[in-house]
mmCIF file of C-alpha atoms in Angstrom:
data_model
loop_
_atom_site.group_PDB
_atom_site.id
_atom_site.type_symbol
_atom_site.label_atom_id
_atom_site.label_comp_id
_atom_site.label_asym_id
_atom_site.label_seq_id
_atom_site.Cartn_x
_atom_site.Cartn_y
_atom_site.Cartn_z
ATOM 1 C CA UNK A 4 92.972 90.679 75.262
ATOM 2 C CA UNK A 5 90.602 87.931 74.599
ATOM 3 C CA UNK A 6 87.396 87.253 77.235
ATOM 4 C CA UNK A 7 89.827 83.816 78.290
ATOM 5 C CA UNK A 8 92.420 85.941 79.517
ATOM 6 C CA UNK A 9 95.224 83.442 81.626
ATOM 7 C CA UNK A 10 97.505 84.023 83.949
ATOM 8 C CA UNK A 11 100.945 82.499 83.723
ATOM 9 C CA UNK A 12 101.200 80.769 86.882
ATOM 10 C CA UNK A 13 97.653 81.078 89.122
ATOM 11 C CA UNK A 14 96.261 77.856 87.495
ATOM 12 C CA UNK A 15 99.222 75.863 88.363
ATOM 13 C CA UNK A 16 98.560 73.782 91.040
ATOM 14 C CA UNK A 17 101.126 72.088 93.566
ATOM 15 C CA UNK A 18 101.274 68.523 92.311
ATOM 16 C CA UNK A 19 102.316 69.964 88.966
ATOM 17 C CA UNK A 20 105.191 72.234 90.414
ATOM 18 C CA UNK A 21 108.629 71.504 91.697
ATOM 19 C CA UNK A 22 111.469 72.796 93.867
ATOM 20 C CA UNK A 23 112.280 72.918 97.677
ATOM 21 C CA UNK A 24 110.147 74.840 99.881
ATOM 22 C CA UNK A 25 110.636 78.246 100.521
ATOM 23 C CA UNK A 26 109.860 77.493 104.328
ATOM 24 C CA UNK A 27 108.499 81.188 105.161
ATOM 25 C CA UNK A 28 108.075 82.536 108.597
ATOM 26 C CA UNK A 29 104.876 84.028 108.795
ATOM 27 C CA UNK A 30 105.491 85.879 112.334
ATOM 28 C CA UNK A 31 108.913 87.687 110.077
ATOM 29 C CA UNK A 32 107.166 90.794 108.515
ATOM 30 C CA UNK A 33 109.382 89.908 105.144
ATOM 31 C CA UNK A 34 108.251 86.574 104.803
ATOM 32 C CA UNK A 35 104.809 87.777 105.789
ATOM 33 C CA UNK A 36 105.022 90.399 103.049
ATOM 34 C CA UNK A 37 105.920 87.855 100.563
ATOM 35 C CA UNK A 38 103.232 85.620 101.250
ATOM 36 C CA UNK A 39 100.653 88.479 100.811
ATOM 37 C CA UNK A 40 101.776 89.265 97.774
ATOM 38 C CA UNK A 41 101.597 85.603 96.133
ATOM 39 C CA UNK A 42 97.996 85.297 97.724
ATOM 40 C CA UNK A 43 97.611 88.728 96.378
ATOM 41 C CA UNK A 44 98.919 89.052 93.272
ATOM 42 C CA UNK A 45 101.878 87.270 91.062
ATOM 43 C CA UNK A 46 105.231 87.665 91.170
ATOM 44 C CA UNK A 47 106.002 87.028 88.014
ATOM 45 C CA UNK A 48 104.365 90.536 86.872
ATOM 46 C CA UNK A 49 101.559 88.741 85.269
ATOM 47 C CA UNK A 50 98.127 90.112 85.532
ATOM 48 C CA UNK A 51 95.887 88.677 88.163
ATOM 49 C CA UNK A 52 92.292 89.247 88.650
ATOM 50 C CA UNK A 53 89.672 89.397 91.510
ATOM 51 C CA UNK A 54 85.773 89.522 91.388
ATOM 52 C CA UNK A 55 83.876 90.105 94.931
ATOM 53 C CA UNK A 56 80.402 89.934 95.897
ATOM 54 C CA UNK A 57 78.656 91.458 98.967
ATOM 55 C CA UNK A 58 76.075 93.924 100.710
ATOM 56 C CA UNK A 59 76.216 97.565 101.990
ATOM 57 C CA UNK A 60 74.375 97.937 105.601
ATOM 58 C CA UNK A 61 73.322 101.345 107.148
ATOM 59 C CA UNK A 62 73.618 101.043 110.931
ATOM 60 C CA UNK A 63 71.590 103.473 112.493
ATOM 61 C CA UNK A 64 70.729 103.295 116.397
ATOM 62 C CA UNK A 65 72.738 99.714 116.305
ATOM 63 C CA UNK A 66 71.051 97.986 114.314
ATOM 64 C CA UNK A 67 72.355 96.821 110.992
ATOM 65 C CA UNK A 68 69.780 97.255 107.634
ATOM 66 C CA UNK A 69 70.968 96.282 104.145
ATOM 67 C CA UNK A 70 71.034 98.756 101.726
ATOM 68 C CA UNK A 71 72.510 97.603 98.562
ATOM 69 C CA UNK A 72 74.297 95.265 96.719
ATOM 70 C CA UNK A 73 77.949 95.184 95.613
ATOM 71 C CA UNK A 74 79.953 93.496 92.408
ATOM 72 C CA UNK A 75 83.545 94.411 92.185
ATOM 73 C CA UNK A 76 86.272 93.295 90.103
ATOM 74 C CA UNK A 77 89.728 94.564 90.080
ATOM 75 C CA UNK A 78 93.199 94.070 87.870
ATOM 76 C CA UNK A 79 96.503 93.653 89.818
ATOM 77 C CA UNK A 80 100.002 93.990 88.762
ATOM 78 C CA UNK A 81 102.975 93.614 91.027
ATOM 79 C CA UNK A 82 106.457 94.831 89.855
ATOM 80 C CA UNK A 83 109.179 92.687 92.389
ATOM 81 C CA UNK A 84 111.752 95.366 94.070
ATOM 82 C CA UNK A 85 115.302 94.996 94.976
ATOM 83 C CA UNK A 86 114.255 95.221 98.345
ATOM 84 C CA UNK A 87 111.959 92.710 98.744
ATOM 85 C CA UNK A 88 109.006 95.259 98.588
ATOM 86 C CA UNK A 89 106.686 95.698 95.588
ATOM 87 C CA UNK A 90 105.098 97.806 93.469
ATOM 88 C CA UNK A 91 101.320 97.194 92.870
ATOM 89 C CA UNK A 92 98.946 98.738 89.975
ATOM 90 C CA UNK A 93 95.660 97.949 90.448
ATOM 91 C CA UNK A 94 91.959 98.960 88.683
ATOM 92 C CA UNK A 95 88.974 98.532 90.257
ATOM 93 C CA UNK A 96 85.509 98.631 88.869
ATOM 94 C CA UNK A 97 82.432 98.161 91.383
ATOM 95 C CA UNK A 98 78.684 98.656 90.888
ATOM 96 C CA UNK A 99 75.710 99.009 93.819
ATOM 97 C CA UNK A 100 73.069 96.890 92.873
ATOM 98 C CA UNK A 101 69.113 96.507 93.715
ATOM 99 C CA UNK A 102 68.355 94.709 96.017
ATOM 100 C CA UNK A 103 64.900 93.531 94.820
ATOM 101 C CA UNK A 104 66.361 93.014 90.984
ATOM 102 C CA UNK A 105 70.038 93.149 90.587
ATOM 103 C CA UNK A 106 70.084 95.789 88.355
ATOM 104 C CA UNK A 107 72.702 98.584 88.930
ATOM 105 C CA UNK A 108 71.878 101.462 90.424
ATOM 106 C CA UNK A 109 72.531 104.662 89.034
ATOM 107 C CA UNK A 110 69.826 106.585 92.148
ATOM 108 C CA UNK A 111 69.686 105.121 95.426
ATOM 109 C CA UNK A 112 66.811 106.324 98.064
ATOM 110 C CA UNK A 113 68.173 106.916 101.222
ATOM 111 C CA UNK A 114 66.078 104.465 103.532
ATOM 112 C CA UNK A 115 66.580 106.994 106.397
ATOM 113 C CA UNK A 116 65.874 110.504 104.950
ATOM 114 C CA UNK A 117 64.112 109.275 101.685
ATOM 115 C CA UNK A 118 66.585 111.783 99.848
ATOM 116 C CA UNK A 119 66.997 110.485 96.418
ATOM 117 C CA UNK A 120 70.953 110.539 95.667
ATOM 118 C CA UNK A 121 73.027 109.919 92.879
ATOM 119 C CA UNK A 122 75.276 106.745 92.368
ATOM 120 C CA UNK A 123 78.729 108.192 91.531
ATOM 121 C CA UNK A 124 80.825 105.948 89.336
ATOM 122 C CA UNK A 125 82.768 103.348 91.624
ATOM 123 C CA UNK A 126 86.309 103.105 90.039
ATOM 124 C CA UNK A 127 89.537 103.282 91.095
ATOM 125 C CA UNK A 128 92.477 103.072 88.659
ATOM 126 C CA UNK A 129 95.029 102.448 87.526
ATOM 127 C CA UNK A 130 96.460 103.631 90.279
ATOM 128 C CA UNK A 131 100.154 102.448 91.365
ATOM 129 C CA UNK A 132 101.155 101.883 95.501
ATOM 130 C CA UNK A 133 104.387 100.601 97.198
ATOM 131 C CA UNK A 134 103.382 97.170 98.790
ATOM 132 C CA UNK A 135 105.573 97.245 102.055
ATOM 133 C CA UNK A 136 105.652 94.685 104.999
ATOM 134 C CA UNK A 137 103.455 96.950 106.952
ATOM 135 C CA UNK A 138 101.267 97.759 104.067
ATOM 136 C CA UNK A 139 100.155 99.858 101.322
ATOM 137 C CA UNK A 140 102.200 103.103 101.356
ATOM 138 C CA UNK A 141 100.580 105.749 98.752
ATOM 139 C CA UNK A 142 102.352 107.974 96.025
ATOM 140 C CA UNK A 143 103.152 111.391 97.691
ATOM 141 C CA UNK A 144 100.532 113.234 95.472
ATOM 142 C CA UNK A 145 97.616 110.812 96.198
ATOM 143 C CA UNK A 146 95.303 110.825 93.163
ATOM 144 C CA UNK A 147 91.867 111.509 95.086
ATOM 145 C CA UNK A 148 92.463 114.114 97.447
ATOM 146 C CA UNK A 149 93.761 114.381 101.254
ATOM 147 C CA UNK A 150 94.302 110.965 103.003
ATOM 148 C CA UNK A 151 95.780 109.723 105.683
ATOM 149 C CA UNK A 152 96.672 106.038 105.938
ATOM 150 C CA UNK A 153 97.139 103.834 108.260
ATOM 151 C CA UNK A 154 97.686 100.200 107.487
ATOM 152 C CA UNK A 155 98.189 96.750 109.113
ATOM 153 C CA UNK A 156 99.722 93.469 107.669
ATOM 154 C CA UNK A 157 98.778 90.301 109.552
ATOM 155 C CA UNK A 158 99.309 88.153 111.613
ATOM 156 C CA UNK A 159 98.519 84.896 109.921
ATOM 157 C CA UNK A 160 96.549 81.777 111.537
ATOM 158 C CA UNK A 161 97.417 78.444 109.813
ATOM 159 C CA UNK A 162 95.465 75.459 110.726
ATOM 160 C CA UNK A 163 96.898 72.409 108.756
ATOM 161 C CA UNK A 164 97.822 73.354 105.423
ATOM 162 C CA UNK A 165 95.562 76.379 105.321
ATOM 163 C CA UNK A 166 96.201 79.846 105.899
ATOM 164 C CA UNK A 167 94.300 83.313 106.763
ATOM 165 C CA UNK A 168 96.051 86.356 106.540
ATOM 166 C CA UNK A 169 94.738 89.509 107.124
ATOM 167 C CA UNK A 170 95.487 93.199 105.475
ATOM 168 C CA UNK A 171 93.688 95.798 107.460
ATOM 169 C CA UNK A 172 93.225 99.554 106.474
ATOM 170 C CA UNK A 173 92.028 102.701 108.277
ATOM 171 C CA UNK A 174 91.886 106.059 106.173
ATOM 172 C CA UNK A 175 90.657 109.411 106.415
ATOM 173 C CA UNK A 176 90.244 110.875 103.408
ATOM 174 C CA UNK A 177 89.289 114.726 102.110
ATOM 175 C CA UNK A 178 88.769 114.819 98.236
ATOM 176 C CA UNK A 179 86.991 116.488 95.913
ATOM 177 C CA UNK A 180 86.431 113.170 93.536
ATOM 178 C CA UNK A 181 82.697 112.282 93.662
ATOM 179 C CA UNK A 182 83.322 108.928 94.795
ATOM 180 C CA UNK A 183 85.251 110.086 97.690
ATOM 181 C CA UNK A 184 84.150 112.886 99.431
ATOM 182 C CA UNK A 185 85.471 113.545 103.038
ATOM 183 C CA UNK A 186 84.935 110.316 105.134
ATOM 184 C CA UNK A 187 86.386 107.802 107.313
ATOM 185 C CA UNK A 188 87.074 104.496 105.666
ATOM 186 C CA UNK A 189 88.116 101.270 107.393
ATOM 187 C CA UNK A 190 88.706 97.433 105.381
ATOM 188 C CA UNK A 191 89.141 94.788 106.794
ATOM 189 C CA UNK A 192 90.306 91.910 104.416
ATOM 190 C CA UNK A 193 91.613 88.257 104.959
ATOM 191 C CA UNK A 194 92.854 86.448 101.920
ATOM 192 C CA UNK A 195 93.015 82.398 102.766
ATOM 193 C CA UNK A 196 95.060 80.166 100.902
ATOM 194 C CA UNK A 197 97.121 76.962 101.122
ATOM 195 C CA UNK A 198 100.762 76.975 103.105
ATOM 196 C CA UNK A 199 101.600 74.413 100.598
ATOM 197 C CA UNK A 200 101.344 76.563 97.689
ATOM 198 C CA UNK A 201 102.634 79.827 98.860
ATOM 199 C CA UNK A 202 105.897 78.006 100.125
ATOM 200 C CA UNK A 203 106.437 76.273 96.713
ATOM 201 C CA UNK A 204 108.680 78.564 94.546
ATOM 202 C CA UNK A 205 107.533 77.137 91.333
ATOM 203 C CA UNK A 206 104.351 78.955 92.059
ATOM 204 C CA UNK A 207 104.645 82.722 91.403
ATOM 205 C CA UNK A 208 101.352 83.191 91.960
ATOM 206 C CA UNK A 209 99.139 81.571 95.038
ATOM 207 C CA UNK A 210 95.105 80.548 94.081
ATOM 208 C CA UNK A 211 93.589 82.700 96.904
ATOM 209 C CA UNK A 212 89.737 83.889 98.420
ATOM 210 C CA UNK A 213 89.253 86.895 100.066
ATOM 211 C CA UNK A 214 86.827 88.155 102.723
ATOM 212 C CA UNK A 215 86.213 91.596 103.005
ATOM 213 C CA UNK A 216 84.362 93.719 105.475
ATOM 214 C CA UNK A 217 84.265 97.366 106.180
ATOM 215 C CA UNK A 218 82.889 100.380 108.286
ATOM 216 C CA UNK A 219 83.380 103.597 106.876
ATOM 217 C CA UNK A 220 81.011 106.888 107.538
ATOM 218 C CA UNK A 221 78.452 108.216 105.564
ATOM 219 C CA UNK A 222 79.799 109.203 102.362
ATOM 220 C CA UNK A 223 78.702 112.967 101.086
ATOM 221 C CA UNK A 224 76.823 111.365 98.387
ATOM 222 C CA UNK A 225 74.346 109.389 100.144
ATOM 223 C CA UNK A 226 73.521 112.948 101.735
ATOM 224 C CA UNK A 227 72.772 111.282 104.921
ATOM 225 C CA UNK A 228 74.359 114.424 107.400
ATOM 226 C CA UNK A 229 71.226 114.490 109.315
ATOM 227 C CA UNK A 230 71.405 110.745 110.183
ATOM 228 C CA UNK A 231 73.132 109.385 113.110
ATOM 229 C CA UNK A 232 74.952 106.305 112.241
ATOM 230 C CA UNK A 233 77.629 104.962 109.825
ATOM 231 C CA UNK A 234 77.508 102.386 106.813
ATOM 232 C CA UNK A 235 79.466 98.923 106.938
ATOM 233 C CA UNK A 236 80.110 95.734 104.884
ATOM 234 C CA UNK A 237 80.959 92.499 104.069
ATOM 235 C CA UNK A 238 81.367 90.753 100.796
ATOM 236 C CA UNK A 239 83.554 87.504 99.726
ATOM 237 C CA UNK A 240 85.231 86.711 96.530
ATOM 238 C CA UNK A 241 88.490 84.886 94.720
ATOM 239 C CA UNK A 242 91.224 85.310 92.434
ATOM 240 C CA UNK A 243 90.863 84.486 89.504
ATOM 241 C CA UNK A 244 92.443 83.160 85.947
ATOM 242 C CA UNK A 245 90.318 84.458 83.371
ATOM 243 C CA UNK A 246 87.686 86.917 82.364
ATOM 244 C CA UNK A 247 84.936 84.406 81.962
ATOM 245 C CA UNK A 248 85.389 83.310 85.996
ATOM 246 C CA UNK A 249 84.242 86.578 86.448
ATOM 247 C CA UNK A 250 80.258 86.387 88.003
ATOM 248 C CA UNK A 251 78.106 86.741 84.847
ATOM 249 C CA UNK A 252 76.033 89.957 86.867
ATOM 250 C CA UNK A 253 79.418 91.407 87.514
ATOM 251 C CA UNK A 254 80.651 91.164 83.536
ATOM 252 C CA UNK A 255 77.326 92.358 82.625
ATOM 253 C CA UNK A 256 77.646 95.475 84.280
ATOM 254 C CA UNK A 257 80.949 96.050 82.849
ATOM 255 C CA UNK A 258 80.620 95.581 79.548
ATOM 256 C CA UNK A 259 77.531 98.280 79.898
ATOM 257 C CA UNK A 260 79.240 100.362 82.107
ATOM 258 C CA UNK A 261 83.087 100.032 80.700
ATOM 259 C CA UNK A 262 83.283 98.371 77.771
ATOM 260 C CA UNK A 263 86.608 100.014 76.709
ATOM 261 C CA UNK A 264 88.151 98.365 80.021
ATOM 262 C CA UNK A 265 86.787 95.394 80.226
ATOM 263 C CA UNK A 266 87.359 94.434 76.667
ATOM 264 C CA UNK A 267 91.288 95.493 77.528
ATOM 265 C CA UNK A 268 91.830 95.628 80.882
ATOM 266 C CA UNK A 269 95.764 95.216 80.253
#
């Protein structure tokens, strides 16, 4: 694919589309579920893409310390079901960054031990899930390991023509994949968009932003198991319609890091 990768449909915008509102309940879980999924993703089967920035805190004896920096980008498919449910592929590539520079860290020094741990590679992918109204249901043979999920779709708050709509996450999880390890994990996102757009059936895909946070314990690489405390964070981001929206940090690190993917992410 070229850097300019578009989407078919994300840089539409509603002036330029037709047709009759769809008129979607968000309090009905189905209309709820459709809504998520063209703030999410595109119906049409196109890719869509996502780039977030944010910080990792420690929180030791309450009190929240930033550790690191993070840059993620992911790639999203959604395959439409019968049933009004999807199917969703998605690859994500993140990197913890310094603090003081920027650059990515492949060491991090545990500000509460001074242990000096490795960075294990943050990616995720391709890796396909059935998008339900009540959430993310995984394959039976999860790819990383144990896990037990437990997800939670909405509810939405509209205010005028915009809209907030949150897609909540708690998971234990007992792998083996560096990256993983045996922790607790819970995400908290909200993806905000425009009532106008998501209820205009021209548009199969919604422009969105997203807001993440998270609290999740210490994960077996930071080698924290003599510290009391846990790890949370918060970033913000968008979807986006090409390659080159991508932060310039964040397609720096890729093309270092994964040049095979991020040359071809399709």
């Amino acid at each position: 694919l070229p850097a300019a990768m578009s989407l078919t449909g994300c840089g539409q915008s509603p002036g330029t589309a037709g047709g009759a509102s769809l008129n979607l309940d968000l309090d009905d879980p189905m209309d709820r579920l459709l809504a998520l999924a063209k703030l999410r993703g595109s119906l049409d089967g196109e890719v869509v893409m996502w780039w977030m920035k944010g910080v990792r805190y420690g929180v030791v004896n309450h009190r929240v310390s930033p550790m690191f920096g993070m840059l993620v980008g992911s790639f999203q498919r959604m395959k439409p079901l019968d049933d009004g449910t999807f199917i969703l592929n998605m690859l994500e590539m993140g990197y913890f960054t310094s603090l003081e520079t920027g650059e990515v860290l492949d060491t991090f020094t545990n500000p509460y031990n001074g242990k000096v741990v490795e960075v294990p590679e943050q990616r995720l992918g391709p890796y396909p899930v059935h998008l339900k109204s009540t959430g993310v249901v995984l394959p039976d043979d999860p790819a990383f390991g144990d896990v037990d999920l437990t997800t939670r779709v909405g509810p939405a708050i509209i205010q005028g023509d915009d809209v907030w709509l949150r897609d909540d996450s708690t998971v234990d999880v007992d792998s083996d994949h560096p990256m993983m390890g045996k922790h607790t994990y819970n995400e908290l996102v909200t993806y905000r968009g425009s009532l106008s757009d998501i209820n205009n059936p021209a548009l199969p895909s919604a422009p969105a932003e997203i807001i993440f946070q998270s609290v999740t314990s210490w994960r077996e690489w930071f080698q924290a198991e003599d510290v009391d405390g846990h790890t949370t964070a918060r970033a913000a981001g968008a979807k986006i319609n090409s390659l080159d929206e991508f932060p310039p940090e964040y397609l720096a690190a890729a093309r270092e890091r994964h040049p095979d993917i991020i040359a071809d992410p399709l």
